[in-house]
């Protein structure tokens, strides 16, 4: 395992320990609302601080982009961190949440860790060297037809301005697939695409820390990732489509007609 990935794994496991301890007594948590349907707990903050401390100890000059503390420093290396993706699930005791850490080097994702502390599942990837689940190589599915595919998604929950467009996408995808699942943690959903548990995934309104690690996992597992225009700007636009190569193409074709014309230009 590469030194930077080893450090990221150490940081993710440290955060996972904090999350697991807190999960034993969720009722004791202090929960704050950042905005509509967007919550944060002291667990998010403590886990993020633990991650940053581990990363900074090894790489003090690297920049940080984290969900709770924002952007710190400038460097050709930037760590993109979500200390607890799926906070709403966590505070309800629904065991679908994860730690997500990615490293971007000169604009290109190079390392990825998604850690599910509830199930002790560790997804890792280094650019050009494949994707792994608990040290076992993973690949996207070989399913060829969208009608046979199981697709993951995430509903709009903060900004409802795009809800009508999303509902149109959902209707179209639901009618053309074997099923659609919404588990509530995008980083883990993307990891599931990489591991072949889902054939594809799409969502809008995401932040870079929701997508970065999962995107590299999928690419290293043989899949494709793009924004809703089929381009590579998903970390900037917040819209993502992913899947095995054949399902990806069909899913993107299904979603594109539902986009407002203003977003397609």
PDB file of N, CA and C in Angstrom, residues 139-152 176-181 192-201 221-224 242-251:
ATOM      1  N   UNK A 139     -14.249  -5.227  -8.642  1.00  0.00           N
ATOM      2  CA  UNK A 139     -14.528  -4.782  -9.996  1.00  0.00           C
ATOM      3  C   UNK A 139     -16.000  -4.404 -10.099  1.00  0.00           C
ATOM      4  N   UNK A 140     -16.306  -3.491 -11.009  1.00  0.00           N
ATOM      5  CA  UNK A 140     -17.702  -3.179 -11.294  1.00  0.00           C
ATOM      6  C   UNK A 140     -18.356  -4.391 -11.964  1.00  0.00           C
ATOM      7  N   UNK A 141     -19.673  -4.392 -12.006  1.00  0.00           N
ATOM      8  CA  UNK A 141     -20.386  -5.520 -12.593  1.00  0.00           C
ATOM      9  C   UNK A 141     -20.181  -5.573 -14.106  1.00  0.00           C
ATOM     10  N   UNK A 142     -20.564  -6.711 -14.673  1.00  0.00           N
ATOM     11  CA  UNK A 142     -20.500  -6.883 -16.131  1.00  0.00           C
ATOM     12  C   UNK A 142     -21.885  -6.808 -16.766  1.00  0.00           C
ATOM     13  N   UNK A 143     -22.876  -6.444 -15.981  1.00  0.00           N
ATOM     14  CA  UNK A 143     -24.247  -6.395 -16.497  1.00  0.00           C
ATOM     15  C   UNK A 143     -24.322  -5.444 -17.684  1.00  0.00           C
ATOM     16  N   UNK A 144     -24.985  -5.881 -18.743  1.00  0.00           N
ATOM     17  CA  UNK A 144     -24.929  -5.146 -20.004  1.00  0.00           C
ATOM     18  C   UNK A 144     -26.145  -4.274 -20.273  1.00  0.00           C
ATOM     19  N   UNK A 145     -27.258  -4.559 -19.634  1.00  0.00           N
ATOM     20  CA  UNK A 145     -28.503  -3.868 -19.990  1.00  0.00           C
ATOM     21  C   UNK A 145     -29.079  -3.114 -18.786  1.00  0.00           C
ATOM     22  N   UNK A 146     -29.471  -1.889 -19.031  1.00  0.00           N
ATOM     23  CA  UNK A 146     -30.040  -1.059 -17.972  1.00  0.00           C
ATOM     24  C   UNK A 146     -31.285  -1.713 -17.381  1.00  0.00           C
ATOM     25  N   UNK A 147     -32.052  -2.415 -18.197  1.00  0.00           N
ATOM     26  CA  UNK A 147     -33.294  -3.016 -17.705  1.00  0.00           C
ATOM     27  C   UNK A 147     -33.042  -4.085 -16.633  1.00  0.00           C
ATOM     28  N   UNK A 148     -31.812  -4.595 -16.565  1.00  0.00           N
ATOM     29  CA  UNK A 148     -31.451  -5.611 -15.569  1.00  0.00           C
ATOM     30  C   UNK A 148     -30.663  -5.023 -14.399  1.00  0.00           C
ATOM     31  N   UNK A 149     -30.438  -3.720 -14.431  1.00  0.00           N
ATOM     32  CA  UNK A 149     -29.518  -3.092 -13.491  1.00  0.00           C
ATOM     33  C   UNK A 149     -30.211  -2.614 -12.217  1.00  0.00           C
ATOM     34  N   UNK A 150     -29.443  -2.666 -11.117  1.00  0.00           N
ATOM     35  CA  UNK A 150     -29.858  -2.069  -9.851  1.00  0.00           C
ATOM     36  C   UNK A 150     -29.082  -0.770  -9.702  1.00  0.00           C
ATOM     37  N   UNK A 151     -29.793   0.330  -9.562  1.00  0.00           N
ATOM     38  CA  UNK A 151     -29.198   1.663  -9.593  1.00  0.00           C
ATOM     39  C   UNK A 151     -29.389   2.357  -8.247  1.00  0.00           C
ATOM     40  N   UNK A 152     -28.339   2.974  -7.769  1.00  0.00           N
ATOM     41  CA  UNK A 152     -28.420   3.781  -6.559  1.00  0.00           C
ATOM     42  C   UNK A 152     -28.651   5.241  -6.888  1.00  0.00           C
ATOM     43  N   UNK A 176     -37.062   1.989 -16.351  1.00  0.00           N
ATOM     44  CA  UNK A 176     -36.156   1.313 -17.293  1.00  0.00           C
ATOM     45  C   UNK A 176     -35.142   0.387 -16.625  1.00  0.00           C
ATOM     46  N   UNK A 177     -35.276   0.183 -15.301  1.00  0.00           N
ATOM     47  CA  UNK A 177     -34.288  -0.621 -14.579  1.00  0.00           C
ATOM     48  C   UNK A 177     -34.963  -1.711 -13.759  1.00  0.00           C
ATOM     49  N   UNK A 178     -34.131  -2.565 -13.159  1.00  0.00           N
ATOM     50  CA  UNK A 178     -34.644  -3.603 -12.266  1.00  0.00           C
ATOM     51  C   UNK A 178     -35.000  -3.040 -10.895  1.00  0.00           C
ATOM     52  N   UNK A 179     -34.476  -1.865 -10.570  1.00  0.00           N
ATOM     53  CA  UNK A 179     -34.790  -1.265  -9.285  1.00  0.00           C
ATOM     54  C   UNK A 179     -33.892  -0.086  -8.988  1.00  0.00           C
ATOM     55  N   UNK A 180     -34.357   0.795  -8.090  1.00  0.00           N
ATOM     56  CA  UNK A 180     -33.601   1.958  -7.656  1.00  0.00           C
ATOM     57  C   UNK A 180     -33.547   1.937  -6.130  1.00  0.00           C
ATOM     58  N   UNK A 181     -32.366   2.209  -5.572  1.00  0.00           N
ATOM     59  CA  UNK A 181     -32.176   2.203  -4.125  1.00  0.00           C
ATOM     60  C   UNK A 181     -31.625   3.543  -3.674  1.00  0.00           C
ATOM     61  N   UNK A 192     -20.122   1.026  -3.385  1.00  0.00           N
ATOM     62  CA  UNK A 192     -20.895  -0.166  -3.729  1.00  0.00           C
ATOM     63  C   UNK A 192     -20.918  -0.394  -5.246  1.00  0.00           C
ATOM     64  N   UNK A 193     -20.902   0.678  -6.024  1.00  0.00           N
ATOM     65  CA  UNK A 193     -20.787   0.519  -7.479  1.00  0.00           C
ATOM     66  C   UNK A 193     -19.437  -0.114  -7.806  1.00  0.00           C
ATOM     67  N   UNK A 194     -18.379   0.388  -7.167  1.00  0.00           N
ATOM     68  CA  UNK A 194     -17.044  -0.165  -7.402  1.00  0.00           C
ATOM     69  C   UNK A 194     -16.974  -1.642  -7.029  1.00  0.00           C
ATOM     70  N   UNK A 195     -17.691  -2.024  -5.971  1.00  0.00           N
ATOM     71  CA  UNK A 195     -17.651  -3.401  -5.480  1.00  0.00           C
ATOM     72  C   UNK A 195     -18.646  -4.319  -6.173  1.00  0.00           C
ATOM     73  N   UNK A 196     -19.428  -3.787  -7.116  1.00  0.00           N
ATOM     74  CA  UNK A 196     -20.376  -4.606  -7.854  1.00  0.00           C
ATOM     75  C   UNK A 196     -21.680  -4.870  -7.132  1.00  0.00           C
ATOM     76  N   UNK A 197     -21.964  -4.105  -6.076  1.00  0.00           N
ATOM     77  CA  UNK A 197     -23.224  -4.264  -5.363  1.00  0.00           C
ATOM     78  C   UNK A 197     -24.339  -3.458  -6.013  1.00  0.00           C
ATOM     79  N   UNK A 198     -23.967  -2.401  -6.690  1.00  0.00           N
ATOM     80  CA  UNK A 198     -24.864  -1.622  -7.532  1.00  0.00           C
ATOM     81  C   UNK A 198     -24.256  -1.575  -8.929  1.00  0.00           C
ATOM     82  N   UNK A 199     -25.116  -1.495  -9.941  1.00  0.00           N
ATOM     83  CA  UNK A 199     -24.625  -1.401 -11.316  1.00  0.00           C
ATOM     84  C   UNK A 199     -24.354   0.033 -11.734  1.00  0.00           C
ATOM     85  N   UNK A 200     -24.991   0.979 -11.063  1.00  0.00           N
ATOM     86  CA  UNK A 200     -24.808   2.379 -11.402  1.00  0.00           C
ATOM     87  C   UNK A 200     -25.338   3.269 -10.303  1.00  0.00           C
ATOM     88  N   UNK A 201     -25.114   4.565 -10.451  1.00  0.00           N
ATOM     89  CA  UNK A 201     -25.535   5.540  -9.437  1.00  0.00           C
ATOM     90  C   UNK A 201     -25.639   6.905 -10.091  1.00  0.00           C
ATOM     91  N   UNK A 221     -11.954   0.435 -10.385  1.00  0.00           N
ATOM     92  CA  UNK A 221     -12.643  -0.858 -10.468  1.00  0.00           C
ATOM     93  C   UNK A 221     -13.160  -1.134 -11.885  1.00  0.00           C
ATOM     94  N   UNK A 222     -12.808  -0.273 -12.828  1.00  0.00           N
ATOM     95  CA  UNK A 222     -13.185  -0.495 -14.217  1.00  0.00           C
ATOM     96  C   UNK A 222     -14.439   0.214 -14.662  1.00  0.00           C
ATOM     97  N   UNK A 223     -14.957   1.109 -13.841  1.00  0.00           N
ATOM     98  CA  UNK A 223     -16.184   1.826 -14.182  1.00  0.00           C
ATOM     99  C   UNK A 223     -15.923   3.220 -14.726  1.00  0.00           C
ATOM    100  N   UNK A 224     -16.996   3.929 -15.014  1.00  0.00           N
ATOM    101  CA  UNK A 224     -16.932   5.281 -15.557  1.00  0.00           C
ATOM    102  C   UNK A 224     -17.679   6.247 -14.652  1.00  0.00           C
ATOM    103  N   UNK A 242     -22.501   7.382 -12.560  1.00  0.00           N
ATOM    104  CA  UNK A 242     -21.433   6.398 -12.489  1.00  0.00           C
ATOM    105  C   UNK A 242     -21.993   5.011 -12.756  1.00  0.00           C
ATOM    106  N   UNK A 243     -21.111   4.116 -13.180  1.00  0.00           N
ATOM    107  CA  UNK A 243     -21.551   2.747 -13.385  1.00  0.00           C
ATOM    108  C   UNK A 243     -20.536   1.936 -14.153  1.00  0.00           C
ATOM    109  N   UNK A 244     -20.849   0.668 -14.384  1.00  0.00           N
ATOM    110  CA  UNK A 244     -19.998  -0.100 -15.284  1.00  0.00           C
ATOM    111  C   UNK A 244     -20.143   0.510 -16.682  1.00  0.00           C
ATOM    112  N   UNK A 245     -19.202   0.298 -17.585  1.00  0.00           N
ATOM    113  CA  UNK A 245     -19.212   1.045 -18.849  1.00  0.00           C
ATOM    114  C   UNK A 245     -20.515   0.974 -19.637  1.00  0.00           C
ATOM    115  N   UNK A 246     -21.139  -0.193 -19.720  1.00  0.00           N
ATOM    116  CA  UNK A 246     -22.357  -0.319 -20.518  1.00  0.00           C
ATOM    117  C   UNK A 246     -23.557   0.311 -19.828  1.00  0.00           C
ATOM    118  N   UNK A 247     -23.706   0.065 -18.540  1.00  0.00           N
ATOM    119  CA  UNK A 247     -24.816   0.659 -17.801  1.00  0.00           C
ATOM    120  C   UNK A 247     -24.647   2.167 -17.694  1.00  0.00           C
ATOM    121  N   UNK A 248     -23.409   2.630 -17.515  1.00  0.00           N
ATOM    122  CA  UNK A 248     -23.139   4.064 -17.445  1.00  0.00           C
ATOM    123  C   UNK A 248     -23.676   4.779 -18.672  1.00  0.00           C
ATOM    124  N   UNK A 249     -23.374   4.265 -19.852  1.00  0.00           N
ATOM    125  CA  UNK A 249     -23.792   4.917 -21.093  1.00  0.00           C
ATOM    126  C   UNK A 249     -25.310   4.973 -21.197  1.00  0.00           C
ATOM    127  N   UNK A 250     -25.976   3.899 -20.833  1.00  0.00           N
ATOM    128  CA  UNK A 250     -27.441   3.857 -20.910  1.00  0.00           C
ATOM    129  C   UNK A 250     -28.089   4.735 -19.842  1.00  0.00           C
ATOM    130  N   UNK A 251     -27.491   4.750 -18.665  1.00  0.00           N
ATOM    131  CA  UNK A 251     -28.020   5.588 -17.589  1.00  0.00           C
ATOM    132  C   UNK A 251     -27.880   7.061 -17.935  1.00  0.00           C
TER     133      UNK A 251
END
